[in-house]
Structure formats: structure tokens, C-alpha cells
Coordinates of N, CA and C in Angstrom, one line a residue:
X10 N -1.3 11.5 -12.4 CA -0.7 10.4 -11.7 C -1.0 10.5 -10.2
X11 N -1.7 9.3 -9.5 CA -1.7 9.1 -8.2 C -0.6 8.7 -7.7
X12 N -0.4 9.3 -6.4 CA 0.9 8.7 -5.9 C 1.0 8.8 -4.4
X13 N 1.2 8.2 -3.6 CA 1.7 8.6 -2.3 C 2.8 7.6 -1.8
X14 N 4.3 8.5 -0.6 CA 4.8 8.4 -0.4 C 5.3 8.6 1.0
X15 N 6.3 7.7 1.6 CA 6.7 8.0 3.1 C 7.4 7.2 3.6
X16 N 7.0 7.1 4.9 CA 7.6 5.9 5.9 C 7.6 5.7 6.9
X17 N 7.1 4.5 7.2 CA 7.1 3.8 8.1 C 7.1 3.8 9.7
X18 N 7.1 4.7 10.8 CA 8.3 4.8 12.0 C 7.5 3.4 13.2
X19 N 6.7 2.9 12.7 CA 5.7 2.4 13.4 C 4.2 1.6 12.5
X20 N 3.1 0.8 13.8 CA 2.5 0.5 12.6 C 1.4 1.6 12.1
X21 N 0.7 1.6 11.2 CA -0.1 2.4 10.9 C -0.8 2.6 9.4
X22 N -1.5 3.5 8.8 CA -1.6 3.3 7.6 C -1.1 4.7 6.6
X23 N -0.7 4.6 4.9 CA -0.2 5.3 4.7 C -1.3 6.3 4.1
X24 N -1.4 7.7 3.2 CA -2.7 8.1 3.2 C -3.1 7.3 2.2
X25 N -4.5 8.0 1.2 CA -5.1 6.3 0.9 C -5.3 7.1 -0.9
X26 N -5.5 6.7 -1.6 CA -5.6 7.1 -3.1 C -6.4 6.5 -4.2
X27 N -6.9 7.1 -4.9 CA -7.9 6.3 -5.7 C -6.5 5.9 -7.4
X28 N -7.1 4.4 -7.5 CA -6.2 4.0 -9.0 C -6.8 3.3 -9.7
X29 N -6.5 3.7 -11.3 CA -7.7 2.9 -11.7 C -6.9 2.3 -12.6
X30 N -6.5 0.9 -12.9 CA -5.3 0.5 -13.8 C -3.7 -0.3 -13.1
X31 N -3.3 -0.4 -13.8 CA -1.6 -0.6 -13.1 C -1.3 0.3 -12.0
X32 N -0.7 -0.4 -11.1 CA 0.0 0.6 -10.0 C 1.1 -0.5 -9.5
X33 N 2.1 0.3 -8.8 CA 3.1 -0.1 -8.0 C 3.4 0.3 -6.3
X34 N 3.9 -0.8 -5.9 CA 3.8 -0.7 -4.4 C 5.4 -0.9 -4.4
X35 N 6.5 0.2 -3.3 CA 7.8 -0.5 -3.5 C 8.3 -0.1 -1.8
X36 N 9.0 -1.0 -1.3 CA 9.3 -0.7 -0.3 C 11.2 -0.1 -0.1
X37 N 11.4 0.2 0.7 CA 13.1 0.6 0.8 C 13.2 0.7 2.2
X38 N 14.6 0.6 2.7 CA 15.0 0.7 4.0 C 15.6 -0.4 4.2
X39 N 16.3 -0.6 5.4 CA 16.7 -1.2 6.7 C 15.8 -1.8 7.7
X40 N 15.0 -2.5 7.1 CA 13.5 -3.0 8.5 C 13.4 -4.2 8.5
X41 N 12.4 -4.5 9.3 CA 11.5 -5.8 9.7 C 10.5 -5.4 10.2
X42 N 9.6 -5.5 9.1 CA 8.0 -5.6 9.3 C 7.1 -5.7 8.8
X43 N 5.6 -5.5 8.9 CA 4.9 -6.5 7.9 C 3.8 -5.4 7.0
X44 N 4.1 -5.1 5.9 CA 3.1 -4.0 5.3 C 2.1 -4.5 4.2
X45 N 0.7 -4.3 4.5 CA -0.4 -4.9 3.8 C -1.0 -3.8 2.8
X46 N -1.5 -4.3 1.2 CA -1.5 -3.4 0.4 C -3.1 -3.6 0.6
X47 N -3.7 -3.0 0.4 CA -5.7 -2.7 1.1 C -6.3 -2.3 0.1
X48 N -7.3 -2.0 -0.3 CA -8.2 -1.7 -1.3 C -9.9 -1.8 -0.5
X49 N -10.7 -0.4 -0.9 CA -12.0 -0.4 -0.4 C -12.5 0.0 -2.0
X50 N -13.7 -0.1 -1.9 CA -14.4 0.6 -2.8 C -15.9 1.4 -2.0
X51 N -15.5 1.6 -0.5 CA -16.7 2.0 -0.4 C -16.0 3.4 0.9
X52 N -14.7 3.5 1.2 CA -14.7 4.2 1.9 C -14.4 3.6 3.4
X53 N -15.2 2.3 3.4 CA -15.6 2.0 4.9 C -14.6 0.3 5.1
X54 N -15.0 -0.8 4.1 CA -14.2 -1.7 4.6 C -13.2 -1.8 3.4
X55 N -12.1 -2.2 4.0 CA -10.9 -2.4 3.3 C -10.3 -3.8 3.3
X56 N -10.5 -4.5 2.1 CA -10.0 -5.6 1.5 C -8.5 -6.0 1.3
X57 N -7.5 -7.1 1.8 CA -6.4 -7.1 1.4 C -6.1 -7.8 0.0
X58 N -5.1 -7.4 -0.6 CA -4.6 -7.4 -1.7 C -3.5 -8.1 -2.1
X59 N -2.3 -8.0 -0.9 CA -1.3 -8.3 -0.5 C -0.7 -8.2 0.9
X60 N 0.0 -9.1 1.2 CA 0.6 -9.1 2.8 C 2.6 -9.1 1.9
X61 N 3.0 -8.0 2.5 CA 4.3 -7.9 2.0 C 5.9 -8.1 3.0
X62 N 5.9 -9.3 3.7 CA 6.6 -9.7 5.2 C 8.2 -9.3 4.3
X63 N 8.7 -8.8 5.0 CA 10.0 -8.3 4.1 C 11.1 -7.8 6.0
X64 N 11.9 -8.7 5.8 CA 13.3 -8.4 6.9 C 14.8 -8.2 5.7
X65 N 15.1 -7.3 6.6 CA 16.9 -6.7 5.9 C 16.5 -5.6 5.3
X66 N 17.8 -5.5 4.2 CA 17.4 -3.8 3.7 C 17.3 -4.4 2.3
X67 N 16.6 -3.4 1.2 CA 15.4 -3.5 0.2 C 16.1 -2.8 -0.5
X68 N 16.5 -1.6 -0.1 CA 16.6 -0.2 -0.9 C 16.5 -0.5 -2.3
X69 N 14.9 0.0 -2.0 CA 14.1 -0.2 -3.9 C 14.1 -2.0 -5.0
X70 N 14.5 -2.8 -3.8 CA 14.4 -4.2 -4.4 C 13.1 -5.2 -4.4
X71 N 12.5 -4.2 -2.7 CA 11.0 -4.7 -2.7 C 10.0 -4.3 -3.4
X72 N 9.4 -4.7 -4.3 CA 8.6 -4.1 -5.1 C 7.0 -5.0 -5.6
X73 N 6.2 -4.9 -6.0 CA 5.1 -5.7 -6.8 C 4.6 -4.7 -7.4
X74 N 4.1 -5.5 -8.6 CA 2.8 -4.6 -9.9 C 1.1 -5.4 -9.5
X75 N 0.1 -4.4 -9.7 CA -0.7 -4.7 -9.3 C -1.8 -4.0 -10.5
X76 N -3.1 -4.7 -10.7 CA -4.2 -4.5 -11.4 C -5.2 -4.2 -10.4
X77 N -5.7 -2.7 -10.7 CA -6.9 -2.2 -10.4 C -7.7 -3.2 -10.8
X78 N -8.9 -3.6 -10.2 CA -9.9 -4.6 -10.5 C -11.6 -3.5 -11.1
X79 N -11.9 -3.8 -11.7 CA -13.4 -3.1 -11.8 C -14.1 -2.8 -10.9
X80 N -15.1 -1.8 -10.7 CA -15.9 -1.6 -10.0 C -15.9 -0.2 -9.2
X81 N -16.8 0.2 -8.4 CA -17.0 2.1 -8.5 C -17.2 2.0 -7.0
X82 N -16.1 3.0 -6.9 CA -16.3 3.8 -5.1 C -17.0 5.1 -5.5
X83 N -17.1 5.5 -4.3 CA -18.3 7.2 -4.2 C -16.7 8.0 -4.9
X84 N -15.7 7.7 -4.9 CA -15.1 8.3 -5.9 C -14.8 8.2 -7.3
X85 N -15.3 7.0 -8.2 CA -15.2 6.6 -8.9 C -14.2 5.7 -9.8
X86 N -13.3 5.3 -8.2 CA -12.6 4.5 -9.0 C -11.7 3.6 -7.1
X87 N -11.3 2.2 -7.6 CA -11.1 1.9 -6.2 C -10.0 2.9 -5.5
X88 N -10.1 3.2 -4.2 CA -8.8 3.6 -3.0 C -8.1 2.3 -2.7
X89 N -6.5 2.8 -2.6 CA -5.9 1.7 -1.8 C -4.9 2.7 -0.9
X90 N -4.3 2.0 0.0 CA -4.0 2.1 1.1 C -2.9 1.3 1.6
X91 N -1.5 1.6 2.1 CA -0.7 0.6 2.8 C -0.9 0.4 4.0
X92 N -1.0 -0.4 4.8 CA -0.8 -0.7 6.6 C 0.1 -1.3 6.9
X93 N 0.8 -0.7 7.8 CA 2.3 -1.4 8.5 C 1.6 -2.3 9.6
X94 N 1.2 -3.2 9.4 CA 0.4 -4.5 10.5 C 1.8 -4.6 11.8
X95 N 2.9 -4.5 11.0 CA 3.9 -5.2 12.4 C 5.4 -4.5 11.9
X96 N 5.8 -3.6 13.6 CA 6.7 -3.2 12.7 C 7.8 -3.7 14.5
X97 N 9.2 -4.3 13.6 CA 10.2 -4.1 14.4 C 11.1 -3.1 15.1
X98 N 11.5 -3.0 13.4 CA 12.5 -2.2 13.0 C 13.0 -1.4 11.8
X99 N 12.8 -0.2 12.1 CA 13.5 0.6 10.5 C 13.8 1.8 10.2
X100 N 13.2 2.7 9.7 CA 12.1 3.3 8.9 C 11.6 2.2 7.8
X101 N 10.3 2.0 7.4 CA 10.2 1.0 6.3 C 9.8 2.4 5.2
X102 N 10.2 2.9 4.5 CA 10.0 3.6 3.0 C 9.3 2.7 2.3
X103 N 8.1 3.7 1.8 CA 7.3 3.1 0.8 C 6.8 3.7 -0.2
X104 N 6.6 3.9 -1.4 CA 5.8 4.0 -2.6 C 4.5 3.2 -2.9
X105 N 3.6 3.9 -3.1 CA 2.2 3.3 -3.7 C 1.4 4.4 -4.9
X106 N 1.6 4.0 -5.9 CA 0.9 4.6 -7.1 C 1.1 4.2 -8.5
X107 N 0.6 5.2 -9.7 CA 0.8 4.7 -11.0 C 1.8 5.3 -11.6

């Protein structure tokens, strides 16, 4: 199981993970701000997926399911990645994996 986890204090990105299949993205907290779900297959540019604008508290209500798409990174399988594009206020808590 790939998995990574954290939060938010600012914008930035979270570390990055290869998935090949179903995965889940879930946010929690007390925020306002804007976190984009990314996908490369090459290491270098990173494709968005989803944009997830979310104000108030979540705790574990923000959530989406997502399909790995086909196709081969130099790891064999795509990376994805969260980025906090815009952050107010929070900690924004997040989950990204299978």
C-alpha cells in the first residue's frame, strides 16, 4: 500500500507517490484553502487531476476516489502529488493513497 500523509501549515506540495489503480484523496481540519491533486508520469511535468476548494471544517468529510490512468513513468507506474495552491487558514490534513 502507497500512502502519504500530513498537513498543510501553508502552500506547498505533499511528498509524491507512485499508484497504480484506485486511490483516495481525503482532506480534514478547520481551513480555507485550495489543494490540487497532480499526476506526472515523467518525474518532470505534473498534470492536474483535480482542484479541491474546500472552506470550514471537513474532519474526514472531504474526500474523492480516483482511477490511476495507464501509462509508465521511469518508475513504472504514474506519481501523484497534493499542492496546497492557496492557503488561508488551518492546518489543512490530508491523505493521499490506496
Amino acid at each position: 500500500m502507497a500512502r502519504t500523509t500530513g498537513a498543510f501549515s501553508g502552500t506547498g506540495n505533499s511528498d509524491e507517490i507512485g499508484l497504480g489503480g484506485d486511490f483516495t484523496v481525503s482532506l480534514g481540519g478547520t481551513f480555507v484553502g485550495t489543494v490540487i491533486v497532480e499526476r506526472t508520469f515523467d518525474g518532470v511535468v505534473w498534470f492536474l487531476v483535480d482542484t479541491l476548494t474546500v472552506a470550514g471544517s471537513l474532519s474526514g468529510v472531504g474526500s474523492g476516489s480516483y482511477q490511476a490512468p495507464a501509462g509508465t513513468s521511469p518508475s513504472g507506474q504514474p506519481r501523484y502529488r497534493l499542492r496546497c495552491s492557496a492557503f488561508t487558514s488551518g492546518p489543512i490534513e490530508y491523505f493521499l493513497g490506496d
